[in-house]
Structure formats: C-alpha cells, structure tokens
PDB file of C-alpha atoms and ligand atoms in Angstrom:
ATOM      1  CA  UNK A   1      16.437-173.198 -54.623  1.00 93.00           C
ATOM      2  CA  UNK A   2      14.663-175.566 -57.002  1.00 98.00           C
ATOM      3  CA  UNK A   3      16.385-178.073 -59.235  1.00 98.00           C
ATOM      4  CA  UNK A   4      15.558-177.568 -62.920  1.00 99.00           C
ATOM      5  CA  UNK A   5      15.250-180.166 -65.664  1.00 99.00           C
ATOM      6  CA  UNK A   6      14.427-178.499 -69.020  1.00 99.00           C
ATOM      7  CA  UNK A   7      12.622-180.889 -71.368  1.00 99.00           C
ATOM      8  CA  UNK A   8      14.321-181.320 -74.735  1.00 98.00           C
ATOM      9  CA  UNK A   9      10.952-182.370 -76.167  1.00 98.00           C
ATOM     10  CA  UNK A  10      10.429-178.663 -76.829  1.00 98.00           C
ATOM     11  CA  UNK A  11      13.887-178.146 -78.358  1.00 98.00           C
ATOM     12  CA  UNK A  12      14.414-177.236 -82.010  1.00 98.00           C
ATOM     13  CA  UNK A  13      15.455-180.601 -83.466  1.00 98.00           C
ATOM     14  CA  UNK A  14      16.873-178.877 -86.536  1.00 98.00           C
ATOM     15  CA  UNK A  15      19.340-177.152 -84.221  1.00 98.00           C
ATOM     16  CA  UNK A  16      19.594-179.648 -81.390  1.00 98.00           C
ATOM     17  CA  UNK A  17      23.288-179.006 -80.767  1.00 98.00           C
ATOM     18  CA  UNK A  18      22.557-175.289 -80.216  1.00 98.00           C
ATOM     19  CA  UNK A  19      19.821-176.047 -77.683  1.00 98.00           C
ATOM     20  CA  UNK A  20      22.134-178.497 -75.885  1.00 98.00           C
ATOM     21  CA  UNK A  21      24.829-175.824 -75.852  1.00 98.00           C
ATOM     22  CA  UNK A  22      22.329-173.387 -74.324  1.00 98.00           C
ATOM     23  CA  UNK A  23      21.633-175.937 -71.543  1.00 98.00           C
ATOM     24  CA  UNK A  24      25.385-176.381 -70.989  1.00 99.00           C
ATOM     25  CA  UNK A  25      25.699-172.634 -70.479  1.00 98.00           C
ATOM     26  CA  UNK A  26      22.681-172.464 -68.168  1.00 98.00           C
ATOM     27  CA  UNK A  27      22.103-173.281 -64.500  1.00 98.00           C
ATOM     28  CA  UNK A  28      19.984-176.326 -65.418  1.00 99.00           C
ATOM     29  CA  UNK A  29      20.647-179.307 -63.181  1.00 98.00           C
ATOM     30  CA  UNK A  30      19.569-181.954 -65.691  1.00 99.00           C
ATOM     31  CA  UNK A  31      18.369-182.363 -69.261  1.00 99.00           C
ATOM     32  CA  UNK A  32      14.955-184.061 -69.347  1.00 99.00           C
ATOM     33  CA  UNK A  33      14.596-186.611 -72.164  1.00 99.00           C
ATOM     34  CA  UNK A  34      11.033-187.751 -73.004  1.00 99.00           C
ATOM     35  CA  UNK A  35      10.828-191.145 -74.679  1.00 99.00           C
ATOM     36  CA  UNK A  36       7.400-192.174 -76.041  1.00 98.00           C
ATOM     37  CA  UNK A  37       6.459-195.428 -77.767  1.00 98.00           C
ATOM     38  CA  UNK A  38       3.048-194.607 -79.253  1.00 98.00           C
ATOM     39  CA  UNK A  39       1.515-197.344 -77.092  1.00 98.00           C
ATOM     40  CA  UNK A  40       1.782-196.319 -73.448  1.00 98.00           C
ATOM     41  CA  UNK A  41       1.084-192.763 -74.611  1.00 98.00           C
ATOM     42  CA  UNK A  42      -0.658-191.655 -77.832  1.00 98.00           C
ATOM     43  CA  UNK A  43       2.482-190.075 -79.299  1.00 98.00           C
ATOM     44  CA  UNK A  44       5.952-191.020 -80.512  1.00 98.00           C
ATOM     45  CA  UNK A  45       8.867-188.734 -79.660  1.00 98.00           C
ATOM     46  CA  UNK A  46      12.384-189.873 -80.581  1.00 98.00           C
ATOM     47  CA  UNK A  47      14.657-192.866 -80.192  1.00 97.00           C
ATOM     48  CA  UNK A  48      18.244-194.033 -79.924  1.00 98.00           C
ATOM     49  CA  UNK A  49      19.981-191.909 -82.622  1.00 98.00           C
ATOM     50  CA  UNK A  50      18.518-188.672 -81.274  1.00 98.00           C
ATOM     51  CA  UNK A  51      19.359-189.533 -77.652  1.00 98.00           C
ATOM     52  CA  UNK A  52      22.938-190.342 -78.741  1.00 98.00           C
ATOM     53  CA  UNK A  53      23.148-186.856 -80.279  1.00 98.00           C
ATOM     54  CA  UNK A  54      21.759-185.302 -77.077  1.00 98.00           C
ATOM     55  CA  UNK A  55      24.356-187.155 -75.018  1.00 98.00           C
ATOM     56  CA  UNK A  56      27.134-186.066 -77.391  1.00 98.00           C
ATOM     57  CA  UNK A  57      26.249-182.369 -77.216  1.00 98.00           C
ATOM     58  CA  UNK A  58      24.834-181.990 -73.720  1.00 98.00           C
ATOM     59  CA  UNK A  59      27.006-182.156 -70.614  1.00 98.00           C
ATOM     60  CA  UNK A  60      24.121-182.061 -68.096  1.00 98.00           C
ATOM     61  CA  UNK A  61      23.078-185.411 -66.542  1.00 99.00           C
ATOM     62  CA  UNK A  62      20.245-186.972 -68.564  1.00 99.00           C
ATOM     63  CA  UNK A  63      16.960-187.294 -66.653  1.00 99.00           C
ATOM     64  CA  UNK A  64      15.255-189.832 -68.907  1.00 99.00           C
ATOM     65  CA  UNK A  65      11.459-190.187 -68.692  1.00 99.00           C
ATOM     66  CA  UNK A  66      10.305-193.449 -70.265  1.00 99.00           C
ATOM     67  CA  UNK A  67       6.691-193.247 -71.410  1.00 99.00           C
ATOM     68  CA  UNK A  68       6.828-196.776 -72.762  1.00 98.00           C
ATOM     69  CA  UNK A  69       5.122-200.065 -71.996  1.00 98.00           C
ATOM     70  CA  UNK A  70       7.184-202.564 -69.996  1.00 98.00           C
ATOM     71  CA  UNK A  71      10.272-200.335 -69.652  1.00 98.00           C
ATOM     72  CA  UNK A  72      12.245-203.138 -67.986  1.00 98.00           C
ATOM     73  CA  UNK A  73      13.046-204.368 -71.526  1.00 98.00           C
ATOM     74  CA  UNK A  74      15.231-201.316 -72.184  1.00 98.00           C
ATOM     75  CA  UNK A  75      17.130-200.678 -68.948  1.00 98.00           C
ATOM     76  CA  UNK A  76      20.519-201.755 -70.331  1.00 98.00           C
ATOM     77  CA  UNK A  77      19.959-199.748 -73.522  1.00 98.00           C
ATOM     78  CA  UNK A  78      19.462-196.546 -71.522  1.00 98.00           C
ATOM     79  CA  UNK A  79      22.511-197.306 -69.399  1.00 98.00           C
ATOM     80  CA  UNK A  80      24.509-197.614 -72.640  1.00 98.00           C
ATOM     81  CA  UNK A  81      23.018-194.332 -73.876  1.00 98.00           C
ATOM     82  CA  UNK A  82      24.348-192.616 -70.761  1.00 98.00           C
ATOM     83  CA  UNK A  83      21.194-191.907 -68.717  1.00 99.00           C
ATOM     84  CA  UNK A  84      21.851-190.729 -65.145  1.00 99.00           C
ATOM     85  CA  UNK A  85      18.260-190.926 -63.876  1.00 99.00           C
ATOM     86  CA  UNK A  86      15.807-193.428 -65.331  1.00 99.00           C
ATOM     87  CA  UNK A  87      12.105-192.666 -64.698  1.00 99.00           C
ATOM     88  CA  UNK A  88       9.667-195.523 -65.252  1.00 99.00           C
ATOM     89  CA  UNK A  89       5.905-195.269 -64.952  1.00 99.00           C
ATOM     90  CA  UNK A  90       4.200-197.136 -62.115  1.00 98.00           C
ATOM     91  CA  UNK A  91       1.362-197.828 -64.582  1.00 98.00           C
ATOM     92  CA  UNK A  92       3.721-199.403 -67.159  1.00 98.00           C
ATOM     93  CA  UNK A  93       5.498-201.922 -64.897  1.00 98.00           C
ATOM     94  CA  UNK A  94       4.045-205.269 -63.862  1.00 97.00           C
ATOM     95  CA  UNK A  95       7.055-205.911 -61.626  1.00 98.00           C
ATOM     96  CA  UNK A  96       8.053-202.431 -60.559  1.00 98.00           C
ATOM     97  CA  UNK A  97      10.386-203.594 -57.767  1.00 98.00           C
ATOM     98  CA  UNK A  98      12.372-205.763 -60.187  1.00 98.00           C
ATOM     99  CA  UNK A  99      12.672-202.956 -62.740  1.00 98.00           C
ATOM    100  CA  UNK A 100      13.844-200.526 -60.037  1.00 98.00           C
ATOM    101  CA  UNK A 101      16.522-203.013 -58.932  1.00 98.00           C
ATOM    102  CA  UNK A 102      17.660-203.482 -62.556  1.00 98.00           C
ATOM    103  CA  UNK A 103      18.066-199.720 -62.920  1.00 98.00           C
ATOM    104  CA  UNK A 104      20.093-199.511 -59.690  1.00 98.00           C
ATOM    105  CA  UNK A 105      22.222-202.520 -60.674  1.00 98.00           C
ATOM    106  CA  UNK A 106      23.017-200.777 -63.969  1.00 98.00           C
ATOM    107  CA  UNK A 107      24.426-197.796 -62.047  1.00 98.00           C
ATOM    108  CA  UNK A 108      21.576-195.345 -62.760  1.00 99.00           C
ATOM    109  CA  UNK A 109      19.328-193.554 -60.274  1.00 99.00           C
ATOM    110  CA  UNK A 110      15.845-195.134 -60.310  1.00 99.00           C
ATOM    111  CA  UNK A 111      12.784-192.894 -60.294  1.00 99.00           C
ATOM    112  CA  UNK A 112       9.117-193.818 -60.430  1.00 98.00           C
ATOM    113  CA  UNK A 113       6.522-191.743 -62.268  1.00 99.00           C
ATOM    114  CA  UNK A 114       2.801-191.429 -61.531  1.00 99.00           C
ATOM    115  CA  UNK A 115       0.068-190.426 -63.952  1.00 99.00           C
ATOM    116  CA  UNK A 116      -2.388-187.769 -62.716  1.00 98.00           C
ATOM    117  CA  UNK A 117      -5.025-190.393 -61.798  1.00 98.00           C
ATOM    118  CA  UNK A 118      -2.684-192.579 -59.720  1.00 98.00           C
ATOM    119  CA  UNK A 119      -2.652-191.789 -55.971  1.00 98.00           C
ATOM    120  CA  UNK A 120       0.737-191.294 -54.261  1.00 98.00           C
ATOM    121  CA  UNK A 121      -0.212-193.824 -51.570  1.00 98.00           C
ATOM    122  CA  UNK A 122       0.570-196.736 -53.958  1.00 98.00           C
ATOM    123  CA  UNK A 123       4.261-195.901 -53.530  1.00 98.00           C
ATOM    124  CA  UNK A 124       4.503-196.516 -49.770  1.00 98.00           C
ATOM    125  CA  UNK A 125       6.351-199.837 -50.157  1.00 98.00           C
ATOM    126  CA  UNK A 126       8.731-198.789 -52.923  1.00 98.00           C
ATOM    127  CA  UNK A 127       9.723-195.269 -51.817  1.00 98.00           C
ATOM    128  CA  UNK A 128      12.823-196.455 -49.971  1.00 98.00           C
ATOM    129  CA  UNK A 129      14.131-198.012 -53.199  1.00 98.00           C
ATOM    130  CA  UNK A 130      13.895-194.955 -55.471  1.00 98.00           C
ATOM    131  CA  UNK A 131      15.840-191.687 -55.590  1.00 98.00           C
ATOM    132  CA  UNK A 132      12.981-189.636 -56.970  1.00 99.00           C
ATOM    133  CA  UNK A 133       9.234-189.635 -57.629  1.00 99.00           C
ATOM    134  CA  UNK A 134       8.020-187.867 -60.756  1.00 99.00           C
ATOM    135  CA  UNK A 135       4.452-186.588 -60.484  1.00 99.00           C
ATOM    136  CA  UNK A 136       2.828-185.946 -63.850  1.00 99.00           C
ATOM    137  CA  UNK A 137       0.910-182.685 -63.728  1.00 99.00           C
ATOM    138  CA  UNK A 138      -0.506-183.353 -67.214  1.00 99.00           C
ATOM    139  CA  UNK A 139      -1.469-186.570 -68.942  1.00 98.00           C
ATOM    140  CA  UNK A 140       1.812-187.752 -70.491  1.00 98.00           C
ATOM    141  CA  UNK A 141       2.389-187.622 -74.226  1.00 98.00           C
ATOM    142  CA  UNK A 142       2.532-183.974 -75.239  1.00 98.00           C
ATOM    143  CA  UNK A 143       4.220-180.716 -74.329  1.00 98.00           C
ATOM    144  CA  UNK A 144       2.337-177.468 -73.822  1.00 98.00           C
ATOM    145  CA  UNK A 145      -0.636-178.778 -71.805  1.00 98.00           C
ATOM    146  CA  UNK A 146      -2.334-177.143 -68.847  1.00 98.00           C
ATOM    147  CA  UNK A 147      -1.112-177.894 -65.302  1.00 99.00           C
ATOM    148  CA  UNK A 148      -3.535-180.067 -63.288  1.00 99.00           C
ATOM    149  CA  UNK A 149      -3.830-178.194 -59.986  1.00 98.00           C
ATOM    150  CA  UNK A 150      -4.643-181.274 -57.908  1.00 98.00           C
ATOM    151  CA  UNK A 151      -0.979-182.308 -58.369  1.00 98.00           C
ATOM    152  CA  UNK A 152      -0.119-179.798 -55.622  1.00 98.00           C
ATOM    153  CA  UNK A 153      -2.174-181.737 -53.080  1.00 98.00           C
ATOM    154  CA  UNK A 154      -0.546-184.996 -54.247  1.00 98.00           C
ATOM    155  CA  UNK A 155       2.891-183.441 -53.739  1.00 98.00           C
ATOM    156  CA  UNK A 156       2.031-182.373 -50.195  1.00 98.00           C
ATOM    157  CA  UNK A 157       0.710-185.862 -49.353  1.00 98.00           C
ATOM    158  CA  UNK A 158       3.818-187.461 -50.848  1.00 98.00           C
ATOM    159  CA  UNK A 159       6.095-185.116 -48.883  1.00 98.00           C
ATOM    160  CA  UNK A 160       4.352-186.236 -45.665  1.00 98.00           C
ATOM    161  CA  UNK A 161       4.900-189.928 -46.502  1.00 98.00           C
ATOM    162  CA  UNK A 162       8.575-189.327 -47.413  1.00 98.00           C
ATOM    163  CA  UNK A 163       9.142-187.462 -44.130  1.00 98.00           C
ATOM    164  CA  UNK A 164       7.317-190.144 -42.115  1.00 98.00           C
ATOM    165  CA  UNK A 165       9.677-192.734 -43.549  1.00 98.00           C
ATOM    166  CA  UNK A 166      12.720-190.518 -42.915  1.00 98.00           C
ATOM    167  CA  UNK A 167      13.763-190.603 -46.572  1.00 98.00           C
ATOM    168  CA  UNK A 168      15.520-188.095 -48.819  1.00 98.00           C
ATOM    169  CA  UNK A 169      13.503-188.968 -51.956  1.00 98.00           C
ATOM    170  CA  UNK A 170      13.175-186.037 -54.352  1.00 98.00           C
ATOM    171  CA  UNK A 171       9.814-185.002 -55.803  1.00 98.00           C
ATOM    172  CA  UNK A 172       9.804-183.901 -59.438  1.00 99.00           C
ATOM    173  CA  UNK A 173       6.877-182.428 -61.347  1.00 99.00           C
ATOM    174  CA  UNK A 174       6.353-182.546 -65.106  1.00 99.00           C
ATOM    175  CA  UNK A 175       3.878-180.661 -67.289  1.00 98.00           C
ATOM    176  CA  UNK A 176       2.457-177.179 -67.510  1.00 98.00           C
ATOM    177  CA  UNK A 177       5.184-175.429 -65.523  1.00 99.00           C
ATOM    178  CA  UNK A 178       5.143-171.659 -66.097  1.00 98.00           C
ATOM    179  CA  UNK A 179       5.326-168.354 -64.211  1.00 98.00           C
ATOM    180  CA  UNK A 180       2.105-169.123 -62.308  1.00 98.00           C
ATOM    181  CA  UNK A 181       2.508-172.835 -61.562  1.00 98.00           C
ATOM    182  CA  UNK A 182       6.251-173.060 -60.806  1.00 98.00           C
ATOM    183  CA  UNK A 183       6.067-171.026 -57.539  1.00 98.00           C
ATOM    184  CA  UNK A 184       3.013-173.059 -56.437  1.00 98.00           C
ATOM    185  CA  UNK A 185       4.886-176.305 -57.106  1.00 98.00           C
ATOM    186  CA  UNK A 186       7.880-175.231 -55.033  1.00 98.00           C
ATOM    187  CA  UNK A 187       5.570-174.102 -52.226  1.00 98.00           C
ATOM    188  CA  UNK A 188       3.924-177.552 -52.264  1.00 98.00           C
ATOM    189  CA  UNK A 189       7.290-179.183 -51.550  1.00 97.00           C
ATOM    190  CA  UNK A 190       8.434-180.092 -55.060  1.00 98.00           C
ATOM    191  CA  UNK A 191      12.216-180.261 -55.500  1.00 98.00           C
ATOM    192  CA  UNK A 192      12.679-180.634 -59.254  1.00 99.00           C
ATOM    193  CA  UNK A 193      10.840-178.694 -61.974  1.00 99.00           C
ATOM    194  CA  UNK A 194      10.613-180.112 -65.509  1.00 99.00           C
ATOM    195  CA  UNK A 195       9.821-177.380 -68.011  1.00 99.00           C
ATOM    196  CA  UNK A 196       9.582-177.758 -71.781  1.00 98.00           C
ATOM    197  CA  UNK A 197       7.637-175.109 -73.669  1.00 98.00           C
ATOM    198  CA  UNK A 198       8.150-172.536 -70.891  1.00 98.00           C
ATOM    199  CA  UNK A 199      11.944-172.730 -71.264  1.00 98.00           C
ATOM    200  CA  UNK A 200      12.390-173.333 -74.991  1.00 98.00           C
ATOM    201  CA  UNK A 201       9.511-171.043 -75.967  1.00 98.00           C
ATOM    202  CA  UNK A 202      10.853-168.123 -73.955  1.00 98.00           C
ATOM    203  CA  UNK A 203      12.847-165.219 -75.416  1.00 98.00           C
ATOM    204  CA  UNK A 204      15.802-165.906 -73.143  1.00 98.00           C
ATOM    205  CA  UNK A 205      15.890-169.576 -72.060  1.00 98.00           C
ATOM    206  CA  UNK A 206      19.006-169.092 -69.917  1.00 98.00           C
ATOM    207  CA  UNK A 207      17.253-166.369 -67.906  1.00 98.00           C
ATOM    208  CA  UNK A 208      14.084-168.483 -67.659  1.00 98.00           C
ATOM    209  CA  UNK A 209      16.097-171.378 -66.224  1.00 98.00           C
ATOM    210  CA  UNK A 210      17.777-168.978 -63.789  1.00 98.00           C
ATOM    211  CA  UNK A 211      14.374-167.679 -62.683  1.00 98.00           C
ATOM    212  CA  UNK A 212      13.112-171.237 -62.061  1.00 98.00           C
ATOM    213  CA  UNK A 213      16.264-172.129 -60.116  1.00 98.00           C
ATOM    214  CA  UNK A 214      15.853-169.191 -57.772  1.00 98.00           C
ATOM    215  CA  UNK A 215      12.292-170.031 -56.767  1.00 97.00           C
TER     216      UNK A 215
HETATM  217  C1  DX5 B   1       4.885-184.730 -71.427  1.00 97.72           C
HETATM  218  C2  DX5 B   1       6.356-184.774 -71.092  1.00 97.72           C
HETATM  219  C3  DX5 B   1       6.897-183.504 -70.596  1.00 97.72           C
HETATM  220  C4  DX5 B   1       6.792-182.329 -71.536  1.00 97.72           C
HETATM  221  C5  DX5 B   1       6.452-181.142 -70.686  1.00 97.72           C
HETATM  222  O1  DX5 B   1       4.401-185.989 -71.588  1.00 97.72           O
HETATM  223  O2  DX5 B   1       6.616-185.769 -70.127  1.00 97.72           O
HETATM  224  O3  DX5 B   1       8.233-183.638 -70.101  1.00 97.72           O
HETATM  225  O4  DX5 B   1       7.977-182.080 -72.256  1.00 97.72           O
HETATM  226  O5  DX5 B   1       6.149-180.094 -71.507  1.00 97.72           O
HETATM  227  P1  DX5 B   1       5.590-178.698 -70.954  1.00 97.72           P
HETATM  228  O6  DX5 B   1       6.590-178.210 -69.963  1.00 97.72           O
HETATM  229  O7  DX5 B   1       5.530-177.873 -72.194  1.00 97.72           O
HETATM  230  O8  DX5 B   1       4.269-178.978 -70.344  1.00 97.72           O
HETATM  231 ZN1   ZN B   2       8.661-185.796 -69.154  1.00 97.72          ZN
END
C-alpha cells in the first residue's frame, strides 16, 4: 500500500474548492502544495491567499513543498497556514540542520528534498532529524514532465542507508508519476507518491488515487 499525495499544482484554480472536495472524498493521504518563488525554480506558482483557500476547503494534511530560496525565512508562515509536512530543498538551505529544527519546533514534520543531480549520500548526517526525504524525479518547477529513471536507483540507495541507521524515514517521489512509473517507484522502495497531472488530468481522479494507493 503506497501513500498518495496528489499535487494541487495541477488542480483547476477556477474551481479549487471542487478539486479539494474531490480529495476529501478520495483515499489520498495528503494534499501536496507546490510553492515556487521564481528564483530557486524558473516558475512562480501561488502564495498565501491560495494556500489559505486550500486549507479552508481541504481536510487532508498539507504536504507543502517549498521550492524557494532560503526557506528558513518562512517556517512560521507555513505553520500559521496549517502545513503538516514542510519539505525544504537541500540545495536551498545554507544551514539545513537549523531549518529542520525550526520546522520541528513549530510542530510540523520536517522533510528534506533533493534535486535530481544531488546524491542521496549527502543526507547521511541529517536523516535521523527528518520524517521524510522527497526525491525529485524531475527538475522542480513544472508539472507534466518526464520521470527521470535514475531516481529509482537513488531510492534504493537511500532505502539501504535508512535501514542501516535503523530509521523509519519515509521516501517520497515527485514528478512524472503515471501508470508506468508508479509501480516501478513502489518496487524501488518508495513510500509516498506525489502525482499532479496523472491524477487531475485523469477521467476519474478518485479512481486514479485508489489505483495508486493499492500499488
Ligand atoms: C514540480 C512539482 C510537482 C508537480 C508534479 O516541480 O514539485 O509536485 O506538481 O507534477 P506531475 O505529477 O505532473 O509531474
Ligand atoms: Zn512538488
């Protein structure tokens, strides 16, 4: 059984409440919220007013993915917005350990995210402090990109390190999840599947989420 975190980046923002309602009625474990600043990634997604609306309409825990430079500046803001999990990029934090502690102190679950080019081995000394590692299987910034297959090998290597350290850290994957890649991801030891265009672009999103959950 995989955990599923549908990405609201692919929702219909003209009918956001309806898409949140769909998630509420689905077996999704989280709602994935992609925040982009146009600096860390070459795109801007949405900000505080939209996230407030998501929180108002969606009763799934928010799995917030910060694709922003120096995310430590906004930890208290995302606590106030009601985030449950706060993902920060390894590449965006000068003092990752401090940022992780701030997230924990604010009562959220800290998660660290790696770009495709960053090896999992850099996390050895921080793994025990995070609840989850998010492996990007596309370069962050846009939905609907192609899954980078090498992510599967990274997931297997990360699973070995987590087991060696006797931890319960979850592995999440984000980008290009579909009928072909989702089963491969689960087989490689990934616990949580983020899916944007695959879920919201499908004819029956509730059934698509159910299918992902049962992998
Ligand atoms: C990309 C975002 C993803 C995105 C995934 O930078 O982090 O969460 O929504 O979209 P799909 O599932 O369409 O690749
Ligand atoms: Zn994301």
